[in-house]
Coordinates of C-alpha atoms in Angstrom, one line a residue:
M28 CA -3.7 -34.4 21.4
K29 CA -3.9 -30.6 21.8
Q30 CA -7.3 -28.9 21.6
F31 CA -7.9 -25.8 19.5
D32 CA -10.9 -23.8 18.7
L33 CA -10.0 -23.8 15.0
I34 CA -7.5 -25.9 13.0
I35 CA -6.9 -24.2 9.7
V36 CA -5.1 -25.9 6.8
G37 CA -4.2 -23.6 3.8
G38 CA -2.9 -20.2 2.9
S39 CA -5.9 -18.7 1.0
I40 CA -7.3 -15.3 1.9
G41 CA -10.2 -17.0 3.7
C42 CA -7.8 -19.1 5.8
L43 CA -5.7 -16.0 6.7
V44 CA -8.7 -13.9 7.6
A45 CA -10.2 -16.7 9.7
A46 CA -7.0 -17.3 11.7
A47 CA -6.3 -13.6 12.3
Q48 CA -9.8 -12.6 13.4
A49 CA -10.4 -15.7 15.4
A50 CA -7.3 -15.1 17.5
R51 CA -8.2 -11.5 18.0
A52 CA -11.5 -12.7 19.3
G53 CA -9.7 -14.8 21.9
K54 CA -9.8 -18.2 20.2
Q55 CA -7.0 -20.7 20.1
V56 CA -6.0 -21.3 16.5
K57 CA -3.7 -23.9 14.9
L58 CA -2.7 -22.7 11.4
F59 CA -0.9 -25.1 9.0
L60 CA 0.4 -22.7 6.4
P61 CA 1.9 -23.9 3.1
E62 CA 5.5 -22.9 2.3
R63 CA 4.4 -21.6 -1.1
G64 CA 1.3 -19.9 -2.4
V65 CA 0.3 -17.9 0.7
G66 CA -2.4 -15.4 -0.4
S67 CA -3.5 -17.5 -3.4
G68 CA -2.2 -15.0 -6.0
F69 CA -3.0 -11.8 -4.1
G70 CA 0.5 -11.5 -2.7
A71 CA 3.3 -9.6 -4.5
R72 CA 5.9 -11.2 -6.8
P73 CA 9.3 -9.7 -6.0
F74 CA 11.4 -8.8 -9.0
R75 CA 14.6 -6.6 -9.2
G76 CA 13.6 -4.3 -6.3
R77 CA 10.0 -4.2 -7.4
R78 CA 6.8 -5.9 -6.2
L79 CA 4.6 -7.0 -9.0
D80 CA 0.8 -7.6 -8.7
I81 CA -0.1 -11.0 -10.1
G82 CA -2.8 -9.6 -12.5
T83 CA -5.5 -7.1 -11.9
R84 CA -5.9 -6.8 -8.1
V85 CA -8.6 -4.4 -6.7
F86 CA -11.1 -4.3 -3.8
D87 CA -14.8 -3.9 -4.6
L88 CA -15.9 -2.4 -1.3
N89 CA -18.8 -0.2 -2.5
A90 CA -21.2 -2.8 -3.8
H91 CA -24.5 -3.0 -1.7
P92 CA -28.0 -3.6 -3.0
N93 CA -29.4 -1.1 -0.5
A94 CA -26.8 1.2 1.0
A95 CA -29.3 2.5 3.6
A96 CA -30.1 -1.0 4.9
P97 CA -28.4 -2.3 8.0
A98 CA -25.7 -5.0 7.6
T99 CA -26.9 -8.5 7.8
G100 CA -25.3 -10.2 10.8
L101 CA -22.4 -12.6 10.2
D102 CA -24.3 -15.3 12.1
E103 CA -26.9 -15.4 9.4
Y104 CA -24.4 -16.2 6.6
R105 CA -24.9 -19.8 5.3
G106 CA -22.6 -19.6 2.3
N107 CA -25.0 -19.2 -0.6
E108 CA -26.4 -15.6 0.0
D109 CA -25.5 -12.5 -2.0
F110 CA -22.2 -11.3 -0.4
R111 CA -23.3 -7.7 -0.9
L112 CA -25.7 -8.1 2.0
Y113 CA -22.6 -8.3 4.2
M114 CA -20.6 -5.6 2.6
P115 CA -20.4 -3.4 5.7
H116 CA -18.6 -6.2 7.5
I117 CA -16.2 -6.8 4.6
R118 CA -15.5 -3.1 4.2
A119 CA -14.9 -2.5 7.9
F120 CA -12.4 -5.4 8.0
V121 CA -10.4 -4.2 5.0
E122 CA -10.4 -0.6 6.2
E123 CA -9.3 -1.5 9.7
L124 CA -6.5 -3.9 8.4
L125 CA -5.1 -1.4 6.0
D126 CA -5.7 1.7 8.2
G127 CA -5.7 4.7 6.0
E128 CA -3.8 3.1 3.1
L129 CA -6.7 2.7 0.7
Q130 CA -7.5 4.9 -2.3
D131 CA -10.3 4.8 -4.9
L132 CA -9.3 4.1 -8.5
P133 CA -10.5 5.7 -11.7
S134 CA -13.4 3.8 -13.3
A135 CA -12.7 0.6 -15.3
E136 CA -12.7 0.8 -19.1
L137 CA -13.3 -1.5 -22.0
S138 CA -11.4 -1.5 -25.2
Y139 CA -12.9 -2.5 -28.6
G140 CA -11.6 -1.5 -32.0
G141 CA -9.0 0.7 -30.3
K142 CA -11.7 2.7 -28.6
L143 CA -11.9 3.1 -24.8
V144 CA -15.3 3.4 -23.2
P145 CA -16.7 2.8 -19.7
E146 CA -16.4 -0.9 -18.9
F147 CA -19.7 -2.8 -18.9
L148 CA -18.9 -6.4 -18.0
A149 CA -19.0 -5.6 -14.2
S150 CA -21.1 -2.5 -14.2
L151 CA -23.7 -4.0 -16.6
D152 CA -24.2 -0.4 -17.9
L153 CA -24.4 -0.8 -21.6
S154 CA -24.9 2.9 -22.4
S155 CA -21.6 3.1 -24.3
L156 CA -22.4 0.2 -26.7
P157 CA -23.4 2.4 -29.6
R158 CA -20.0 4.1 -29.6
L159 CA -18.3 0.8 -30.3
L160 CA -20.3 -0.7 -33.2
N161 CA -21.4 0.4 -36.6
E162 CA -25.1 1.0 -37.5
E163 CA -25.4 -2.5 -39.1
Q164 CA -24.1 -4.2 -36.0
I165 CA -26.4 -2.2 -33.7
A166 CA -29.4 -2.9 -36.0
R167 CA -28.7 -6.7 -35.8
I168 CA -28.4 -6.6 -32.0
R169 CA -31.7 -4.6 -31.8
E170 CA -33.5 -7.0 -34.1
E171 CA -32.2 -10.2 -32.4
T172 CA -33.0 -9.0 -28.8
A173 CA -36.4 -7.9 -29.9
Q174 CA -37.0 -11.4 -31.2
I175 CA -35.8 -12.9 -27.9
L176 CA -38.3 -10.6 -26.0
A177 CA -41.2 -11.6 -28.3
Q178 CA -40.7 -15.3 -29.0
E179 CA -42.1 -18.1 -27.1
L180 CA -39.9 -19.4 -24.3
N181 CA -38.2 -22.7 -25.1
G182 CA -36.9 -23.7 -21.7
T183 CA -33.6 -21.8 -21.6
P184 CA -34.0 -19.0 -19.0
V185 CA -34.3 -15.5 -20.4
L186 CA -33.6 -12.7 -17.9
G187 CA -36.6 -10.5 -17.3
R188 CA -39.0 -13.1 -18.8
S189 CA -38.5 -16.5 -17.1
S190 CA -40.1 -16.8 -13.7
E191 CA -37.4 -19.3 -12.7
L192 CA -33.8 -18.6 -13.3
D193 CA -32.3 -22.0 -12.7
F194 CA -29.0 -22.3 -14.6
T195 CA -28.4 -25.9 -13.5
G196 CA -27.1 -28.0 -16.3
L197 CA -26.8 -25.0 -18.7
D198 CA -23.5 -24.1 -20.4
Y199 CA -22.5 -20.4 -20.7
Q200 CA -22.6 -20.3 -24.5
S201 CA -26.2 -21.5 -24.7
L202 CA -27.3 -19.1 -22.1
S203 CA -25.5 -16.2 -23.7
L204 CA -27.0 -16.9 -27.2
A205 CA -30.5 -17.2 -25.6
N206 CA -30.2 -13.8 -23.9
H207 CA -27.9 -11.8 -26.1
G208 CA -28.5 -13.1 -29.6
R209 CA -25.8 -14.0 -32.1
A210 CA -24.5 -10.5 -33.0
F211 CA -23.6 -9.3 -29.5
H212 CA -22.4 -12.8 -28.6
D213 CA -20.0 -13.0 -31.5
A214 CA -18.7 -9.4 -31.0
F215 CA -18.1 -9.4 -27.3
I216 CA -18.7 -12.7 -25.5
A217 CA -17.0 -15.3 -27.7
P218 CA -13.7 -13.4 -28.4
Y219 CA -13.2 -12.4 -24.8
S220 CA -14.0 -15.8 -23.3
A221 CA -11.9 -17.6 -25.9
K222 CA -8.8 -15.7 -24.8
I223 CA -9.2 -17.0 -21.3
Y224 CA -10.3 -20.6 -21.9
P225 CA -9.8 -21.4 -25.6
E226 CA -10.2 -25.1 -25.2
N227 CA -13.6 -25.3 -23.7
W228 CA -15.1 -21.9 -22.7
Q229 CA -18.4 -22.7 -24.5
E230 CA -19.2 -25.5 -22.0
V231 CA -18.4 -23.6 -18.8
P232 CA -21.4 -24.0 -16.5
A233 CA -23.5 -20.9 -16.7
D234 CA -23.2 -20.3 -12.9
L235 CA -19.4 -20.4 -13.2
R236 CA -19.1 -17.8 -15.9
H237 CA -17.5 -15.4 -13.4
K238 CA -14.5 -17.7 -13.4
I239 CA -13.7 -16.6 -17.0
W240 CA -14.8 -13.0 -16.1
S241 CA -17.7 -13.0 -18.5
P242 CA -21.2 -11.4 -18.0
L243 CA -24.9 -12.1 -18.7
F244 CA -27.1 -9.2 -19.7
Y245 CA -30.9 -8.8 -19.8
P246 CA -32.0 -8.8 -23.5
K247 CA -34.2 -5.8 -22.7
T248 CA -31.2 -3.9 -21.5
L249 CA -29.3 -4.7 -24.7
N250 CA -32.2 -3.7 -26.8
Q251 CA -32.6 -0.4 -25.1
A252 CA -28.8 0.3 -25.3
C253 CA -29.0 0.1 -29.1
D254 CA -31.3 3.1 -29.1
G255 CA -29.5 4.9 -26.2
Q256 CA -32.7 4.7 -24.1
L257 CA -31.7 2.7 -21.1
E258 CA -34.4 2.9 -18.4
R259 CA -31.7 2.7 -15.8
G260 CA -28.0 2.2 -15.5
R261 CA -26.1 1.0 -12.4
E262 CA -24.1 3.6 -10.6
T263 CA -20.4 3.7 -11.8
L264 CA -18.5 1.0 -9.9
V265 CA -15.7 2.4 -7.8
F266 CA -12.8 0.0 -7.1
T267 CA -10.2 0.5 -4.4
T268 CA -6.6 -0.4 -4.0
V269 CA -3.7 0.1 -1.6
R270 CA -2.4 3.7 -1.8
N271 CA 1.0 2.9 -3.2
G272 CA -0.5 0.5 -5.8
D273 CA 1.0 -2.6 -4.2
F274 CA -2.0 -4.9 -3.5
G275 CA 0.4 -7.5 -1.9
V276 CA 0.4 -5.2 1.2
F277 CA -3.0 -6.7 2.0
V278 CA -1.5 -10.2 2.3
D279 CA 1.5 -8.8 4.2
R280 CA -0.7 -7.1 6.8
L281 CA -2.7 -10.3 7.2
M282 CA 0.5 -12.3 7.8
T283 CA 1.8 -9.6 10.3
R284 CA -1.4 -9.9 12.2
I285 CA -1.2 -13.7 12.3
E286 CA 2.5 -13.7 13.4
T287 CA 2.0 -11.1 16.2
T288 CA -1.4 -12.0 17.6
P289 CA -1.3 -14.3 20.7
G290 CA -3.3 -17.5 20.3
I291 CA -2.1 -18.7 16.9
A292 CA 0.1 -21.7 16.7
L293 CA 1.6 -21.3 13.2
E294 CA 3.3 -24.1 11.5
R295 CA 4.8 -24.1 8.0
T296 CA 4.1 -27.2 6.0
G297 CA 4.2 -28.8 2.6
R298 CA 1.1 -29.9 0.8
L299 CA -1.5 -31.8 2.8
L300 CA -1.5 -35.5 1.6
G301 CA -3.6 -37.3 4.1
L302 CA -6.4 -36.5 6.5
R303 CA -8.0 -39.0 8.9
P304 CA -10.2 -38.9 11.9
N305 CA -8.4 -39.7 15.1
G306 CA -10.6 -40.0 18.2
A307 CA -11.8 -36.5 19.1
G308 CA -9.5 -34.9 16.5
H309 CA -7.7 -35.5 13.2
S310 CA -4.4 -36.8 12.0
L311 CA -2.8 -34.8 9.1
T312 CA 0.0 -36.0 6.9
F313 CA 2.0 -33.4 5.0
E314 CA 4.5 -33.6 2.1
D315 CA 8.2 -33.7 3.0
R316 CA 7.4 -34.6 6.6
D317 CA 7.8 -38.0 8.3
A318 CA 5.7 -37.4 11.4
T319 CA 1.9 -37.1 11.4
A320 CA 0.4 -34.0 13.0
E321 CA -2.5 -34.4 15.4
A322 CA -4.9 -31.8 16.6
A323 CA -8.5 -31.5 17.9
G324 CA -11.0 -28.8 17.1
Q325 CA -13.1 -27.3 14.3
L326 CA -11.3 -28.2 11.1
V327 CA -11.2 -25.8 8.2
L328 CA -9.7 -26.7 4.8
G329 CA -8.7 -23.9 2.3
L330 CA -7.1 -26.0 -0.3
S331 CA -7.2 -26.1 -4.1
V332 CA -9.6 -28.4 -6.0
A333 CA -6.7 -30.6 -7.0
D334 CA -5.5 -30.9 -3.4
I335 CA -8.9 -31.8 -2.0
V336 CA -9.5 -34.4 -4.7
G337 CA -6.1 -35.9 -4.2
L338 CA -6.3 -36.4 -0.4
N339 CA -5.6 -39.8 1.0
G340 CA -3.9 -41.1 -2.1
H341 CA -6.8 -40.6 -4.6
A342 CA -6.0 -39.8 -8.2
A343 CA -6.5 -36.1 -8.9
E344 CA -7.5 -35.8 -12.6
I345 CA -8.3 -32.2 -12.8
D346 CA -9.1 -30.1 -15.9
M347 CA -6.7 -27.2 -15.9
L348 CA -6.9 -23.7 -17.4
S349 CA -3.6 -22.0 -18.5
L350 CA -3.1 -18.2 -18.4
G351 CA -0.2 -15.9 -19.1
I352 CA 0.9 -12.7 -17.5
A353 CA 3.6 -10.2 -18.3
W354 CA 4.8 -7.0 -16.6
A355 CA 6.2 -4.0 -18.4
E356 CA 7.5 -0.7 -17.3
V357 CA 6.4 2.4 -19.1
D358 CA 6.6 6.2 -18.8
E359 CA 3.6 7.7 -17.0
A360 CA 3.5 10.5 -19.7
D361 CA 2.8 7.9 -22.4
I362 CA -0.2 6.3 -20.7
N363 CA -3.6 7.3 -22.2
S364 CA -5.7 5.5 -19.5
L365 CA -5.0 4.8 -15.8
A366 CA -8.4 3.1 -15.4
S367 CA -8.6 0.6 -12.5
Y368 CA -8.4 -2.0 -15.3
V369 CA -9.2 -2.4 -19.0
T370 CA -10.9 -5.4 -20.5
V371 CA -9.8 -6.0 -24.1
H372 CA -12.3 -7.6 -26.5
D373 CA -10.6 -7.4 -29.9
P374 CA -9.9 -11.0 -31.0
D375 CA -6.5 -10.1 -32.5
N376 CA -5.3 -8.4 -29.3
P377 CA -3.5 -11.1 -27.3
A378 CA -4.5 -9.5 -23.9
Y379 CA -7.8 -9.9 -22.2
R380 CA -7.1 -7.5 -19.3
L381 CA -4.7 -4.6 -18.6
S382 CA -4.0 -2.7 -15.4
F383 CA -1.3 -0.8 -13.6
G384 CA -0.2 -1.8 -10.1
G385 CA 2.7 -3.0 -8.0
S386 CA 5.4 -0.9 -6.5
G387 CA 9.1 0.0 -6.8
A388 CA 9.1 1.5 -10.3
P389 CA 11.5 4.5 -10.8
E390 CA 10.0 7.9 -10.5
G391 CA 7.9 8.8 -13.5
K392 CA 7.3 5.2 -14.5
R393 CA 4.4 2.7 -13.9
I394 CA 4.2 -1.1 -14.0
A395 CA 1.7 -2.4 -16.5
N396 CA 0.1 -5.8 -15.7
V397 CA -0.8 -7.5 -19.0
E398 CA -2.9 -10.6 -18.7
L399 CA -2.5 -12.7 -21.9
S400 CA -4.1 -15.6 -23.7
C401 CA -2.3 -18.9 -23.0
R402 CA -1.8 -19.2 -26.8
I403 CA 1.0 -16.6 -26.7
P404 CA 4.4 -18.3 -26.3
R405 CA 6.8 -16.8 -23.8
E406 CA 9.3 -15.8 -26.6
D407 CA 6.6 -13.5 -28.1
Y408 CA 5.8 -11.6 -24.9
E409 CA 7.7 -8.5 -25.7
S410 CA 6.0 -7.9 -29.1
S411 CA 2.6 -9.1 -27.7
V412 CA 2.8 -6.7 -24.7
R413 CA 3.6 -3.7 -27.0
Y414 CA 0.7 -4.6 -29.4
A415 CA -1.7 -5.2 -26.5
L416 CA -1.0 -1.8 -24.8
E417 CA -1.0 0.2 -28.1
Q418 CA -3.9 -1.4 -29.9
S419 CA -6.1 -1.1 -26.9
G420 CA -5.5 2.6 -26.7
V421 CA -4.0 2.4 -23.3
L422 CA -0.5 3.5 -24.3
R423 CA 0.8 6.0 -26.9
E424 CA 1.9 4.3 -30.1
G425 CA 5.7 4.0 -30.3
A426 CA 6.2 4.7 -26.6
P427 CA 9.3 3.0 -25.0
I428 CA 8.4 -0.2 -23.1
E429 CA 10.7 -2.4 -20.9
L430 CA 9.5 -5.9 -20.5
L431 CA 10.3 -6.8 -16.9
D432 CA 9.1 -10.4 -16.5
G433 CA 6.5 -12.8 -17.8
I434 CA 5.0 -16.2 -16.9
A435 CA 3.5 -18.4 -19.5
G436 CA 1.2 -21.3 -18.6
V437 CA 0.0 -20.3 -15.2
R438 CA -2.3 -23.2 -14.4
I439 CA -5.4 -23.1 -12.3
P440 CA -8.4 -25.5 -12.0
A441 CA -10.8 -24.9 -14.9
P442 CA -14.5 -24.1 -14.2
T443 CA -15.8 -27.4 -15.6
R444 CA -18.6 -29.7 -14.7
Q445 CA -16.1 -32.5 -14.3
N446 CA -14.0 -30.5 -11.8
R447 CA -17.1 -29.6 -9.8
R448 CA -18.2 -33.2 -9.8
S449 CA -14.8 -34.4 -8.7
L450 CA -14.7 -31.8 -5.9
E451 CA -18.1 -32.8 -4.5
Q452 CA -17.3 -36.5 -4.7
A453 CA -14.0 -35.9 -2.8
K454 CA -15.8 -33.9 -0.1
Q455 CA -18.4 -36.7 0.2
R456 CA -15.6 -39.3 0.4
L457 CA -14.0 -37.4 3.3
A458 CA -17.3 -37.1 5.1
D459 CA -17.9 -40.9 4.6
E460 CA -14.5 -41.5 6.1
G461 CA -15.5 -39.6 9.2
V462 CA -13.7 -36.3 8.5
E463 CA -15.8 -33.4 9.8
T464 CA -14.6 -30.1 8.2
D465 CA -15.6 -26.7 7.0
Y466 CA -14.3 -25.3 3.7
V467 CA -13.2 -21.9 2.5
G468 CA -12.5 -20.6 -1.0
T469 CA -12.9 -22.6 -4.1
A470 CA -13.2 -25.8 -2.1
K471 CA -16.3 -24.5 -0.4
D472 CA -18.2 -23.6 -3.6
M473 CA -16.7 -23.1 -7.1
S474 CA -19.5 -20.6 -7.9
R475 CA -18.7 -18.4 -4.9
D476 CA -15.0 -17.8 -5.3
I477 CA -14.2 -14.1 -5.5
L478 CA -12.1 -12.0 -3.0
N479 CA -15.1 -10.6 -1.1
Q480 CA -16.5 -14.1 -0.6
H481 CA -13.2 -15.3 0.7
I482 CA -13.0 -12.5 3.2
L483 CA -16.7 -13.0 4.2
Q484 CA -16.1 -16.8 4.7
G485 CA -13.1 -16.1 6.9
L486 CA -15.0 -13.5 9.0
T487 CA -17.9 -15.9 9.5
L488 CA -15.6 -18.7 10.7
A489 CA -13.9 -16.4 13.1
A490 CA -17.2 -15.0 14.6

């Protein structure tokens, strides 16, 4: 049985970063790479000479709680810290990998009632709120948040008032109502969340709300925003992408580094079906392969929740969330907003997020990425894409639109208590069977599953 420093199973960003950087550091790496799904949605989708981004794809390389502070060492990362403490490491890795091919994007925007304003889900800067609502709505939000700030606490955490912010056992809807009040919740939180997970968004665990791209605001901040008197606002978030707009280049560069760096034994495989301890190493059984692979070393799994739960013949009953995405080509002259992305909150608009990205469009045209509610059938994509782009204010009304492609029913594991419980039970079962492994990505922690955390986990494993 051959000995390696790292045995990595999976094609997620964390797996690719760990393999590439460990080999560059002189370690011996065995990488079992799946035939499909390399990059976990961050790679490009080829289509008629174009490369399509699979949704909104940007880097957030400028977030840091104290830009003047030195970077926290990678050896101090334990998996549950604020990734922003390690931003200099993440930024340095991405900048070195893409070497001069990064560019900053215009600020993100939010669409409501056909109006475009600076986006506040990610920035948490609510200064544009009065521009979106009428006086009656603003008055209701002001009154409800004042009541939240004055009333006796009832056990549900209130940001800025509760000494302990433990969200364990809380669903997102309850926490939103307790902090935002009914008026803001019904105007912005409920319609947006329902587009992404219409079946069960209300019961998403509060600490998994980022999995449906939904925020939580301080009631004091909401109250101040109604009067245009915010005590502070975050600096405008600056997102970054690859210079030609093709985010898939990031995955391409990672794969090039993996394929050209000595020390990586790369093997393409089907899905991992079985994993057992075998002396000083492990035996691995893959789909569509008769022989069992054997290797010794530090094991790393970067698999989906369903694949972890289903290892060694166990039933994988996983709650799934369905999404839709469409790509359309439009004339640059007809675009009203080239924001890094636009979140769409109107309940009758079928899109929840819009962006421009990808490469290969003819000169003078851009590729629009339209992320749609799963309720929209594929045969309605052409009309839905037009309505989404026009109603949001992103595209000139009546502008020519060519629908390139669309996928309905993109299925990913849903952020539910049951899925989290099933994942933790499966990991414990593997440990009980004698499998010693590290995890990256969703399998490591469903609450810490964004691009920066994937990169950070990979860098940490390679260090």
